[in-house]
CSV table of C-alpha atoms in Angstrom, one decimal:
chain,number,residue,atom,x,y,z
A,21,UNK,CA,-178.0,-51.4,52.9
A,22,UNK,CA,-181.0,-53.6,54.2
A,23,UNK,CA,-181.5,-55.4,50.6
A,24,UNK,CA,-181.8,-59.0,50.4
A,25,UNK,CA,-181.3,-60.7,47.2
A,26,UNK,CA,-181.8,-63.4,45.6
A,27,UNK,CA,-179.2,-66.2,44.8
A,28,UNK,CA,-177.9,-69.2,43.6
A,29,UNK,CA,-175.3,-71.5,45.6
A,30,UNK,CA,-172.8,-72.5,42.7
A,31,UNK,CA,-170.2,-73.7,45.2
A,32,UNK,CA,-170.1,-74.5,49.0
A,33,UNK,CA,-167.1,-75.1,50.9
A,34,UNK,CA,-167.8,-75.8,55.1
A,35,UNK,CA,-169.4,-72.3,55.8
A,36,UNK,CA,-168.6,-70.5,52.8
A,37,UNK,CA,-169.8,-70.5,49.9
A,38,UNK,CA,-170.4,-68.4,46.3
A,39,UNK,CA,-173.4,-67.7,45.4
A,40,UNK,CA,-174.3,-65.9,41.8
A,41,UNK,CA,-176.8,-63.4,40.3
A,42,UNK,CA,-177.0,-62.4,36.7
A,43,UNK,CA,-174.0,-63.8,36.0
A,44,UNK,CA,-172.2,-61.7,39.3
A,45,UNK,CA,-170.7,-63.8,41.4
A,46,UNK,CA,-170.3,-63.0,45.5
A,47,UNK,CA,-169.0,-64.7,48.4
A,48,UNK,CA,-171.5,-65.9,50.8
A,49,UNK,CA,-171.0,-66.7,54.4
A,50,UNK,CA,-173.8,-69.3,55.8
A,51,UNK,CA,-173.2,-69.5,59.0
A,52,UNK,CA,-176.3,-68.0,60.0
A,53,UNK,CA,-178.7,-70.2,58.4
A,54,UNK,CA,-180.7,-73.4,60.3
A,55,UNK,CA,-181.4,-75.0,57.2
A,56,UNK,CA,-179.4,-77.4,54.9
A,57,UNK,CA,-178.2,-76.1,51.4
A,58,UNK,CA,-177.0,-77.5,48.6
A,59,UNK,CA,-175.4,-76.3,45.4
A,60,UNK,CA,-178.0,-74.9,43.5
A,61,UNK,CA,-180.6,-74.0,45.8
A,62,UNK,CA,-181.5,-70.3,45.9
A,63,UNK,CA,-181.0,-68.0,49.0
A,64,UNK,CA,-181.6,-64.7,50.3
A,65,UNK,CA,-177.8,-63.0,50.7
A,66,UNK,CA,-177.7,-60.1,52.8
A,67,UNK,CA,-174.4,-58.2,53.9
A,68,UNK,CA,-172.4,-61.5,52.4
A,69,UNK,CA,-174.4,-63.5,54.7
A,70,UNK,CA,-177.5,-66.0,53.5
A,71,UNK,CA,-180.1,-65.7,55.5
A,72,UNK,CA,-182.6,-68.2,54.6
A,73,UNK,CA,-183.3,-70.6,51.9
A,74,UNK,CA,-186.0,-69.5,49.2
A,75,UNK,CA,-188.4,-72.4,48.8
A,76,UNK,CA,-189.4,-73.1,45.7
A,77,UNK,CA,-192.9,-75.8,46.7
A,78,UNK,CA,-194.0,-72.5,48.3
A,79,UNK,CA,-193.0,-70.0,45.5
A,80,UNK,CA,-195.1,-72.3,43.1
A,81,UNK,CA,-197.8,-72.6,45.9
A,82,UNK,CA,-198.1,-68.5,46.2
A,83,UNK,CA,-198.0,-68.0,42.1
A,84,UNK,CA,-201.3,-70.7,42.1
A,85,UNK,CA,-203.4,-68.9,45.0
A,86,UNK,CA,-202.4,-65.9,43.0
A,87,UNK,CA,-203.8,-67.2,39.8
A,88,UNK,CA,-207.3,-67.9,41.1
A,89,UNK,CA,-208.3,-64.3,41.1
A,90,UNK,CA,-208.7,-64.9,37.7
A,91,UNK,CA,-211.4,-67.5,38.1
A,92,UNK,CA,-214.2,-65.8,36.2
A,93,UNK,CA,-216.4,-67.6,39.0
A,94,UNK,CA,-213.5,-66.2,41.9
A,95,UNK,CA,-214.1,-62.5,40.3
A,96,UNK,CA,-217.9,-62.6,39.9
B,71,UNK,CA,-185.0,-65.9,40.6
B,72,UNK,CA,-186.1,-67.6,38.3
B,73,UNK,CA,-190.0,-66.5,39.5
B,74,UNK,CA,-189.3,-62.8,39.1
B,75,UNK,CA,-191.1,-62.0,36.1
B,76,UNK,CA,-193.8,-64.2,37.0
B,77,UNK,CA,-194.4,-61.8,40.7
B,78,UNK,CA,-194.4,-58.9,38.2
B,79,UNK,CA,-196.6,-60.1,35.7
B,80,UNK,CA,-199.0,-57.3,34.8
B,81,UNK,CA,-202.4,-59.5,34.7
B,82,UNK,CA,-201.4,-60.9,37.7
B,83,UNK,CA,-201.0,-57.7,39.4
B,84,UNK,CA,-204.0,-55.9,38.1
B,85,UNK,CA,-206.1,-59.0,38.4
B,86,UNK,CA,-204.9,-58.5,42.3
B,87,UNK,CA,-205.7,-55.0,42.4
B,88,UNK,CA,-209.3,-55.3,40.8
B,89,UNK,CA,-209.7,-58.1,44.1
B,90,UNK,CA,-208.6,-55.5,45.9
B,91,UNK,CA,-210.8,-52.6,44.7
B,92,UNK,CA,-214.1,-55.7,45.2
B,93,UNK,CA,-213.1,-56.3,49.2
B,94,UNK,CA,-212.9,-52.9,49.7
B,95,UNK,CA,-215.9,-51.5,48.6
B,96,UNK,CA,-217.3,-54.0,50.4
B,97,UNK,CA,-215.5,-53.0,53.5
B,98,UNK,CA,-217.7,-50.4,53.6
B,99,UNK,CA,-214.8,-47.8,55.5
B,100,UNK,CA,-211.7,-46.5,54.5
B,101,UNK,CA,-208.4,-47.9,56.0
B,102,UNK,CA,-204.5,-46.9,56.5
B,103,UNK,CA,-202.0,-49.7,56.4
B,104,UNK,CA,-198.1,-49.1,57.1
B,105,UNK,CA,-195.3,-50.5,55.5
B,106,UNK,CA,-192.1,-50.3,58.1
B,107,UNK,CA,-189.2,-51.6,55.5
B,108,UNK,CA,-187.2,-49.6,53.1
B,109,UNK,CA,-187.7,-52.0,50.5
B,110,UNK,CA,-191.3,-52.2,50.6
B,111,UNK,CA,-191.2,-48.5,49.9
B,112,UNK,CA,-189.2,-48.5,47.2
B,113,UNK,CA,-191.0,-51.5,45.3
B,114,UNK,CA,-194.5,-49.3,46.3
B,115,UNK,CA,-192.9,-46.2,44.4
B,116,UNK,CA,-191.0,-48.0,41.8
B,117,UNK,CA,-193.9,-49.9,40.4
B,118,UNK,CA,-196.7,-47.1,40.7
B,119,UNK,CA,-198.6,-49.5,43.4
B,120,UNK,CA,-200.4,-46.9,44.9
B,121,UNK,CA,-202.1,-45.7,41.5
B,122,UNK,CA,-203.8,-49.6,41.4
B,123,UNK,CA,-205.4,-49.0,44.8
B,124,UNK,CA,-208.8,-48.3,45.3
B,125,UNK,CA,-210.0,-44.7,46.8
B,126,UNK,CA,-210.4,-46.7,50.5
B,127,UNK,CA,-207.0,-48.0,51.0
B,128,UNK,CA,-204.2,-45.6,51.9
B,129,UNK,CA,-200.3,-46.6,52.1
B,130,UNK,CA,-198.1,-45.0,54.4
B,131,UNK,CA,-194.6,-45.5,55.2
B,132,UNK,CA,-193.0,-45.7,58.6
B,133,UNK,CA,-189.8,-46.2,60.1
B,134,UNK,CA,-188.2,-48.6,57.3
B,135,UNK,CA,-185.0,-47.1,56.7
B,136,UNK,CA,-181.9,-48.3,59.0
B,137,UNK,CA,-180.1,-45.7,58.0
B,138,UNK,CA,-182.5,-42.9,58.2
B,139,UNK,CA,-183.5,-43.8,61.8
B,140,UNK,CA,-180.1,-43.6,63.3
B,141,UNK,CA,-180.3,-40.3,64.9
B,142,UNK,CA,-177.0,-37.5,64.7
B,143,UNK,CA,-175.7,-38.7,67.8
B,144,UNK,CA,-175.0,-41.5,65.6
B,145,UNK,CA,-173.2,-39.8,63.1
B,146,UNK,CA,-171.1,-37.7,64.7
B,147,UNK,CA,-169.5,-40.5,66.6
B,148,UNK,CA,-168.7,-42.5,63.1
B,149,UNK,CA,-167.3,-39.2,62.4
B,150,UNK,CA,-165.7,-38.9,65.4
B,151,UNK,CA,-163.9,-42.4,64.9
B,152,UNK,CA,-162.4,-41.4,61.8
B,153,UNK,CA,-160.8,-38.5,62.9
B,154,UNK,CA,-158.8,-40.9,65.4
B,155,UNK,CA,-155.3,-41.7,64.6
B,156,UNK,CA,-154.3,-44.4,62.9
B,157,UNK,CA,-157.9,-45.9,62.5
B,158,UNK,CA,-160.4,-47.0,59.4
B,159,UNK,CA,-163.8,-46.8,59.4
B,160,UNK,CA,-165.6,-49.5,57.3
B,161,UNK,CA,-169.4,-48.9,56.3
B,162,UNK,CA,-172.0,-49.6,54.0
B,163,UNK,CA,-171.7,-47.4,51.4
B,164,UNK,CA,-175.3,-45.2,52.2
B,165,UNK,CA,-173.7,-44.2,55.2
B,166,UNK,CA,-171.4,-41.6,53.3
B,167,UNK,CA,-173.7,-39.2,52.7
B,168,UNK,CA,-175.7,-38.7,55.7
B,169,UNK,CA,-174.9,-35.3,56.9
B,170,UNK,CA,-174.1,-35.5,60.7
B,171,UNK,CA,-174.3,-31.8,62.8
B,172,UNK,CA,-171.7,-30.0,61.1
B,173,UNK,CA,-169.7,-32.8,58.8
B,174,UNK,CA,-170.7,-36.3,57.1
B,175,UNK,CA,-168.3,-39.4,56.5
B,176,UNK,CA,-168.0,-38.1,52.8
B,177,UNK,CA,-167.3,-34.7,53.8
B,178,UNK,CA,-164.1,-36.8,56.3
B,179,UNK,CA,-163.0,-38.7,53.2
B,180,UNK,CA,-162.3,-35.5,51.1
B,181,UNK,CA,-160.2,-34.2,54.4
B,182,UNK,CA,-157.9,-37.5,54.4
B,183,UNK,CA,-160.0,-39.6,56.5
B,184,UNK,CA,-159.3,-43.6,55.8
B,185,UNK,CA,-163.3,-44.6,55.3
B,186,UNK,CA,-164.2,-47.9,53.2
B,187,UNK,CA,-166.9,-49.0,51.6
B,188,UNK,CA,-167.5,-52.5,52.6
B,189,UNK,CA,-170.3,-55.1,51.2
B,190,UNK,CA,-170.4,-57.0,53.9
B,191,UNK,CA,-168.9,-56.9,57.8
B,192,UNK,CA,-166.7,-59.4,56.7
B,193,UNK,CA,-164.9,-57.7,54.0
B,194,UNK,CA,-164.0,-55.2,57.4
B,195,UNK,CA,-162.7,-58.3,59.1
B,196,UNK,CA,-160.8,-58.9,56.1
B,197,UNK,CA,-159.0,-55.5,56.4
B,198,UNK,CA,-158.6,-55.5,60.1
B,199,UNK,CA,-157.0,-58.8,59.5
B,200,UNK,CA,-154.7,-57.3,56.5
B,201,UNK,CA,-153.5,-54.1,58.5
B,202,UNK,CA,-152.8,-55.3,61.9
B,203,UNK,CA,-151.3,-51.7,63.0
B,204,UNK,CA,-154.2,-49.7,62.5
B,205,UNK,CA,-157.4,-49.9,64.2
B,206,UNK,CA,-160.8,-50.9,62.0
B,207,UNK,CA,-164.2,-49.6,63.0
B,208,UNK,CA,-166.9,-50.7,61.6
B,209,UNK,CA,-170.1,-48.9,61.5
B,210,UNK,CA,-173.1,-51.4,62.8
B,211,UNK,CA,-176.6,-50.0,62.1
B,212,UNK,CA,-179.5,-51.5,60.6
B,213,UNK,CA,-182.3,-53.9,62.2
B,214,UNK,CA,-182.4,-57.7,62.9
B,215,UNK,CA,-181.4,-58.7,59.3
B,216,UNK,CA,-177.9,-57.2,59.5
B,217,UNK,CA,-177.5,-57.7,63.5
B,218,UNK,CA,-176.8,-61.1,62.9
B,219,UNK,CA,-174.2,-60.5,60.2
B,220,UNK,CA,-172.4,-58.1,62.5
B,221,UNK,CA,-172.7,-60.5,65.3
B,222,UNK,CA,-170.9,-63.2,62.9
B,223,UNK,CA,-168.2,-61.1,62.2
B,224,UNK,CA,-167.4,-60.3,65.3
B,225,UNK,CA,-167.1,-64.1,66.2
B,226,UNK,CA,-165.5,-64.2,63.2
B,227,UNK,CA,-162.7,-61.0,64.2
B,228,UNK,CA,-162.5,-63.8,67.9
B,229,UNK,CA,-161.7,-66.8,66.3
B,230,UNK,CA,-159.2,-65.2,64.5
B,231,UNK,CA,-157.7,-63.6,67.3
B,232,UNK,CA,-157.7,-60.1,66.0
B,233,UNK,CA,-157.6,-57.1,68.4
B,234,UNK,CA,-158.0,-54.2,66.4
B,235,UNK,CA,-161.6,-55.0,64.9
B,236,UNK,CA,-164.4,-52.9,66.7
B,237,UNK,CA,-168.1,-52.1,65.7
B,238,UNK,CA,-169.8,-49.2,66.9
B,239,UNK,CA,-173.6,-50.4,67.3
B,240,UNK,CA,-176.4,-49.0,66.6
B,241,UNK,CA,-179.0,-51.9,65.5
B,242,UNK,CA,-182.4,-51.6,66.3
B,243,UNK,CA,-185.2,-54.5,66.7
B,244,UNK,CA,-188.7,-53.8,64.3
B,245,UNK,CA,-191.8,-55.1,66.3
B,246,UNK,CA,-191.3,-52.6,69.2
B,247,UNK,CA,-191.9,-49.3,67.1
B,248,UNK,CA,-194.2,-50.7,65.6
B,249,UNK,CA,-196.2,-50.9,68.8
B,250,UNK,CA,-195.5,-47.9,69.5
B,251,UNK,CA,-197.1,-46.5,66.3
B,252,UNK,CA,-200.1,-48.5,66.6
B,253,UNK,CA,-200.9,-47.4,69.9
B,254,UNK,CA,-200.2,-43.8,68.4
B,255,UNK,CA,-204.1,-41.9,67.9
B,256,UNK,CA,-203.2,-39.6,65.8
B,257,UNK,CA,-202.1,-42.3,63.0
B,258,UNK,CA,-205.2,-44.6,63.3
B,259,UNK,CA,-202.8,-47.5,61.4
B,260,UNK,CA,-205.1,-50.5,59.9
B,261,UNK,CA,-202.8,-53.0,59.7
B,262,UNK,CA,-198.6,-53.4,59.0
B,263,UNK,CA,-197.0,-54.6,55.7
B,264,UNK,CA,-194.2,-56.6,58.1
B,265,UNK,CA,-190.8,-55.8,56.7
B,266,UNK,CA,-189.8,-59.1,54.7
B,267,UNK,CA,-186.5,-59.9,55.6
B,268,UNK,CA,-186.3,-59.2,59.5
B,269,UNK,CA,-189.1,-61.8,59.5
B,270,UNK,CA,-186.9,-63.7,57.7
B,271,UNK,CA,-185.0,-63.6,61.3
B,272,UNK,CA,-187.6,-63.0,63.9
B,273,UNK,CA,-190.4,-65.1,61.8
B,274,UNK,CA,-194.2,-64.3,62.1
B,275,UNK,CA,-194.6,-65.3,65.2
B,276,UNK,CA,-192.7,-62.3,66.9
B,277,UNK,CA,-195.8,-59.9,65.5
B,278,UNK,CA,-198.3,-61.6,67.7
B,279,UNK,CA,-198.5,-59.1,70.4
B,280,UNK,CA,-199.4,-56.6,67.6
B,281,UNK,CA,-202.0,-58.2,66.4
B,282,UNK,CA,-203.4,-59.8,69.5
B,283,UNK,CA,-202.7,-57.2,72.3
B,284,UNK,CA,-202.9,-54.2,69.7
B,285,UNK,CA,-205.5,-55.4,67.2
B,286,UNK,CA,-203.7,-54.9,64.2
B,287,UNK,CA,-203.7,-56.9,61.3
B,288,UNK,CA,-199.8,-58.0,59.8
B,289,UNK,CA,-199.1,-59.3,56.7
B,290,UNK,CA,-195.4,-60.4,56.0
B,291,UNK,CA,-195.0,-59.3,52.4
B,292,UNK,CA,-192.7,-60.0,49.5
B,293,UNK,CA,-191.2,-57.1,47.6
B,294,UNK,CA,-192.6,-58.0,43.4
B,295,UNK,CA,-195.7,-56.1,42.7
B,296,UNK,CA,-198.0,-59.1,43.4
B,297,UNK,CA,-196.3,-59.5,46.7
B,298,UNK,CA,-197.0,-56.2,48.3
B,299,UNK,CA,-200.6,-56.3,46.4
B,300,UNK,CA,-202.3,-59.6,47.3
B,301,UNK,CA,-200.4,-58.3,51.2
B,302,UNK,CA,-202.6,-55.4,51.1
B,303,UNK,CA,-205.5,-57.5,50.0
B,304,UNK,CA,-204.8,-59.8,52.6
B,305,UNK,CA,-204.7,-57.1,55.3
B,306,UNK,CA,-208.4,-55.5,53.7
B,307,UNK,CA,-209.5,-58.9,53.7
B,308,UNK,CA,-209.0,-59.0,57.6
B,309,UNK,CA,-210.4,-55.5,58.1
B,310,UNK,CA,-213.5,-56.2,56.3
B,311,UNK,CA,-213.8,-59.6,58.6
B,312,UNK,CA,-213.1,-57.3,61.8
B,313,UNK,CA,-209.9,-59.5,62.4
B,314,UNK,CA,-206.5,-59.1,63.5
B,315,UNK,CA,-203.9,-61.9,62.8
B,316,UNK,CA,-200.9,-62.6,61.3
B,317,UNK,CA,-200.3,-64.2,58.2
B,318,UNK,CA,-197.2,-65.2,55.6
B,319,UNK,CA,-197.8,-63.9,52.0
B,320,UNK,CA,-193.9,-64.0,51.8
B,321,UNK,CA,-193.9,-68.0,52.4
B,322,UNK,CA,-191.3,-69.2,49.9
B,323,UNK,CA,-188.6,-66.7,52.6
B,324,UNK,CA,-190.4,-67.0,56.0
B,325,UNK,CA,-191.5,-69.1,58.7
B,326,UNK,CA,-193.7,-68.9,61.6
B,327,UNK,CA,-190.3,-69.1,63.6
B,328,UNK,CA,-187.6,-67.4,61.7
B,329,UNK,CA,-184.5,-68.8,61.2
B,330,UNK,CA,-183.2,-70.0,65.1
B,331,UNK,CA,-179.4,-70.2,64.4
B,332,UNK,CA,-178.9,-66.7,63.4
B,333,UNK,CA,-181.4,-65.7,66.3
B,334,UNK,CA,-178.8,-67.3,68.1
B,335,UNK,CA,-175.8,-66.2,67.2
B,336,UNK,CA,-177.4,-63.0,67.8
B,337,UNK,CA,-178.4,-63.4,71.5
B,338,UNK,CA,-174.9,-64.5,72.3
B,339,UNK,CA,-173.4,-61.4,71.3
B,340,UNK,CA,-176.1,-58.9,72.0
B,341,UNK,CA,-178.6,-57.8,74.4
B,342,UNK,CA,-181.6,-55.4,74.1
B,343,UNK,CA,-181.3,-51.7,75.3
B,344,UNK,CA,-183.1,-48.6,75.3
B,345,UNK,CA,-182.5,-46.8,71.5
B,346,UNK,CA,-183.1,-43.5,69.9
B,347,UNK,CA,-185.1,-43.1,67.0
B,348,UNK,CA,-184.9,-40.7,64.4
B,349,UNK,CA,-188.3,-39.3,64.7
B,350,UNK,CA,-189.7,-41.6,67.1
B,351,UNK,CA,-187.6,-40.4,70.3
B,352,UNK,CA,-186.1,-43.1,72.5
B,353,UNK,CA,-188.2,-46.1,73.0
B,354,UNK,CA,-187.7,-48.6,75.6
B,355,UNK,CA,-186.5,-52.4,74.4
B,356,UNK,CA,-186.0,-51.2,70.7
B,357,UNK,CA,-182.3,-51.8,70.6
B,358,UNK,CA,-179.5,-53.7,70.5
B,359,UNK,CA,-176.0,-53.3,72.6
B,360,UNK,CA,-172.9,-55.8,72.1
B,361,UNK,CA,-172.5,-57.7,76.0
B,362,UNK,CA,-169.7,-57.1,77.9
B,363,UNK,CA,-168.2,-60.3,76.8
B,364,UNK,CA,-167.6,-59.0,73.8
B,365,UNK,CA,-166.4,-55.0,75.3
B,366,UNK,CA,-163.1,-55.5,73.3
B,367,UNK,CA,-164.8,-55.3,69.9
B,368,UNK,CA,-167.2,-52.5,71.4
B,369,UNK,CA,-166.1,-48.6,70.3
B,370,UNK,CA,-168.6,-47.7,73.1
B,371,UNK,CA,-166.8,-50.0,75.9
B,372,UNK,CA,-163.5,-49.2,75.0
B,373,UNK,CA,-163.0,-46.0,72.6
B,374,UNK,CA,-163.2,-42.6,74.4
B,375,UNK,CA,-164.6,-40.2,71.6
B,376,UNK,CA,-165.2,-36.5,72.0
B,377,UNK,CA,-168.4,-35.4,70.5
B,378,UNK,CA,-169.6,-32.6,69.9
B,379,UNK,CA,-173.6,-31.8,70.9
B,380,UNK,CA,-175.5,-32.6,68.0
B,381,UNK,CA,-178.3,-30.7,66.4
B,382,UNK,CA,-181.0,-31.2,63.3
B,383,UNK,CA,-180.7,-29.8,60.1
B,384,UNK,CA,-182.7,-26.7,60.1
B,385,UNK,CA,-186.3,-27.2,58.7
B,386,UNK,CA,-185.9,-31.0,58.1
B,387,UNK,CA,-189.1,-33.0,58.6
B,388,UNK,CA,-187.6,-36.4,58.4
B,389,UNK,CA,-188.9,-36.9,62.3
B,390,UNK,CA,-192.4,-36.6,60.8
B,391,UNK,CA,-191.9,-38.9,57.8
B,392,UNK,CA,-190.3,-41.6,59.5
B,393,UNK,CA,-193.7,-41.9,61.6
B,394,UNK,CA,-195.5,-41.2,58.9
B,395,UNK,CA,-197.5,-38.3,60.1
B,396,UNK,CA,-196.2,-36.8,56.7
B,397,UNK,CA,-195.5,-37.5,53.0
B,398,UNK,CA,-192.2,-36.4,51.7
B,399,UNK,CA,-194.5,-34.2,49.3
B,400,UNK,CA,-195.4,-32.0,52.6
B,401,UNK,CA,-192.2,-31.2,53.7
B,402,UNK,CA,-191.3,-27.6,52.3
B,403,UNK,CA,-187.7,-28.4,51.5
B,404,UNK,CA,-188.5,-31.5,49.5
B,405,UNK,CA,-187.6,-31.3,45.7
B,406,UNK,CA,-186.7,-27.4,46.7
B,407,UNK,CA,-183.9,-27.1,48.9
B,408,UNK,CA,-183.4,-30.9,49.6
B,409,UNK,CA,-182.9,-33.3,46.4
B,410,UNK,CA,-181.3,-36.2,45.6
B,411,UNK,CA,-178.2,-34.7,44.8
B,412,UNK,CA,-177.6,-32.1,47.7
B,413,UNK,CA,-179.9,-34.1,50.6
B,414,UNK,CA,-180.6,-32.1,53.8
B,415,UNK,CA,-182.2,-35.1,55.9
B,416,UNK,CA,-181.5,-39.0,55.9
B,417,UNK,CA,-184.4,-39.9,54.2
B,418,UNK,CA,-183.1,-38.5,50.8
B,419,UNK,CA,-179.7,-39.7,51.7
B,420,UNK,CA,-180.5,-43.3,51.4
B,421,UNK,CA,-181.6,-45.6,49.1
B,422,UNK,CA,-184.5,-47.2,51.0
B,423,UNK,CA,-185.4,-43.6,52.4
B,424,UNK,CA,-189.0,-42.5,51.8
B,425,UNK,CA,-187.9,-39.2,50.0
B,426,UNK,CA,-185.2,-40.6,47.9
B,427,UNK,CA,-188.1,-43.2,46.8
B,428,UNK,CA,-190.5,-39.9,46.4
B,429,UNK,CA,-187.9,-38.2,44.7
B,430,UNK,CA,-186.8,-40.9,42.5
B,431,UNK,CA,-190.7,-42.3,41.4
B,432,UNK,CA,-193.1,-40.4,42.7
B,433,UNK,CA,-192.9,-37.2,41.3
């Protein structure tokens, strides 16, 4: 019940909005969240409720510190 | 996401775990790190983590599972609600299962008891709405990811002037357990994997006192296989410095602050009280009770249920799992008399419980 997944806004309407996931498609209530969306931004959705946005700069930034450990000098 | 596959890419992860294997050894001492969220424990079973760590580092799990740390009190008065007339109960679905003293919800189903499986709390607003003659309980339990959805609902149930929507609430808060096991001997806990999403809420900042007043190192983790790695490497990385902070693997989710609107719609309809723990006992602070403000969409403030005294299933060892002073393997009725098909204790019931995941991967 505690499972947060991913997904995309594909339409937005005040504080509702649908967001999809493998081609399933949920409502999404975002009233809870303190950041702006827009259609096509990914979010968290838990219990028909987005909880945060997912940020992508910071995705890409943790995949990059994650690809030094394979700096041959990083490993030596 | 579109970043899945990369967070599960296999040179990624072992290229993490032989970093992990390096800071350990030179560590120079074994250490025990928790993780306290069902998901974490699932994605630690599903993808084999624990065969990529070195000999040094040991996972355990804690007290993750929302649903396996609501206690039978709990349950019997869900079951309680649904035997009163002219009412539904609305839950999430892992609730059916969990056997209560001497009946569970599914058991009430099979009788002719009107119980839904709902998605979200306000699919049950949506039916309180639809059958204004009957009264609609919905079954609130899970930690500060889903107290928030609950408390939007039931602003939700207000604005639309409904009077037959009612929660019965059992939410619990994370960082207070997890003080509790810290400051427990007998566990000698490293460091926390911080459950992902309640930080989401809370942000990193509410694990502070844990790592400065307890010494513990936190690491808020992701759930791919490179999250909950390069987290553990983070927290052996700390040990080996002799440090205790707390730092954001899961940044692309998480902020030092949380998310401030749903911590608010929170706080304006609940307040913190004393809750019981599955396992754990009843520790002071760790919960969360709807205000008087709201009584009118509280079963507890205005529902009188009979109850019957509650009891444990006899043998179950779920108490001991939850706080990690066991593995699922250790308890004699796991895989025996308790499996994923016929459960005895909440942690096979659900999903996100430690046996199920045991059950499930790790046998």
């Amino acid at each position: 019940m505690c499972l947060g997944v991913p997904m995309k806004l594909v339409s937005i309407d005040g504080t509702d909005a649908v967001a999809e996931i493998d081609g399933v498609q949920r409502e999404a209530s975002l009233m809870l969240l303190d950041e702006e969306v827009a259609v096509g931004d990914f979010v968290i959705v838990h219990a028909g409720f987005a909880i945060t946005r997912l940020d992508e700069a910071e995705a890409l930034e943790t995949l990059s510190i994650m690809r030094e450990v394979f700096d041959p000098e990083d490993m030596a | 996401m579109k970043y899945q596959d990369e967070y599960r890419d296999r040179d990624l992860v072992q290229g993490l775990a032989e970093r992990l294997r390096a800071c350990a050894a030179g560590a120079g001492r074994a250490m025990t790190f928790m993780e306290v969220c069902g998901t974490h424990t699932m994605a630690i079973y599903q993808y084999g983590l624990r065969g990529l760590l070195p000999p040094e580092v040991r996972l355990i799990s804690g007290p993750g599972c929302p649903v396996c740390v609501t206690p039978n009190t709990y349950l019997d008065k869900a079951i309680a609600c649904c035997r009163l007339p002219d009412t539904i109960v609305a839950t999430f679905g892992d609730m059916l299962r969990v056997p209560g003293s001497t009946s569970s919800l599914m058991e009430e189903r099979a009788r002719g008891a009107d119980i839904r499986i709902v998605y979200s709390p306000l699919d049950a607003v949506k039916i309180a709405s639809a059958n204004p003659d009957r009264r609609v309980v919905f079954l609130g339990v899970g930690f500060e990811t889903t107290a928030p959805t609950i408390a939007g609902s039931i602003l939700a149930a207000r604005t639309a002037g409904l009077a037959n929507f009612l929660v019965l609430s059992a939410h619990k808060t994370m960082p207070t357990p997890m003080q509790a096991l810290a400051a427990d001997p007998e566990l000698a806990i490293d460091g926390f994997i911080c459950p992902a999403h309640v930080s989401t809420i809370i942000g990193a900042d509410a694990y502070l006192p844990l790592a400065e007043e307890f010494g513990r190192p936190c690491v808020i983790t992701g759930f791919e296989p490179a999250d909950v790695l390069q987290g553990v490497l983070m927290l052996a990385g700390q040990v080996a410095k002799g440090e205790s902070r707390v730092e954001i693997q899961y940044r692309r989710a998480v902020k030092p602050e949380g998310n401030r609107k749903a911590r608010e719609i929170l706080d304006q309809v609940f307040t913190p009280c004393d809750a019981e723990w599955r396992g754990l006992g009843t520790i002071p602070g760790s919960g969360l009770r709807i205000r008087e403000e709201f009584a009118a969409f509280d079963v507890e403030q205005s529902l009188a249920l009979t109850v019957e005294p509650s009891c444990e299933p006899a043998g179950c060892r779920c108490g001991d799992v939850l706080k990690g002073k066991i593995t699922p393997f250790d308890c004699p009725l796991f895989a025996t008399v308790c499996t994923a098909d016929a459960p005895v204790g909440a942690c096979m019931v659900s999903t996100e419980g430690t046996c199920a995941a045991a059950y499930k991967y790790g046998r």
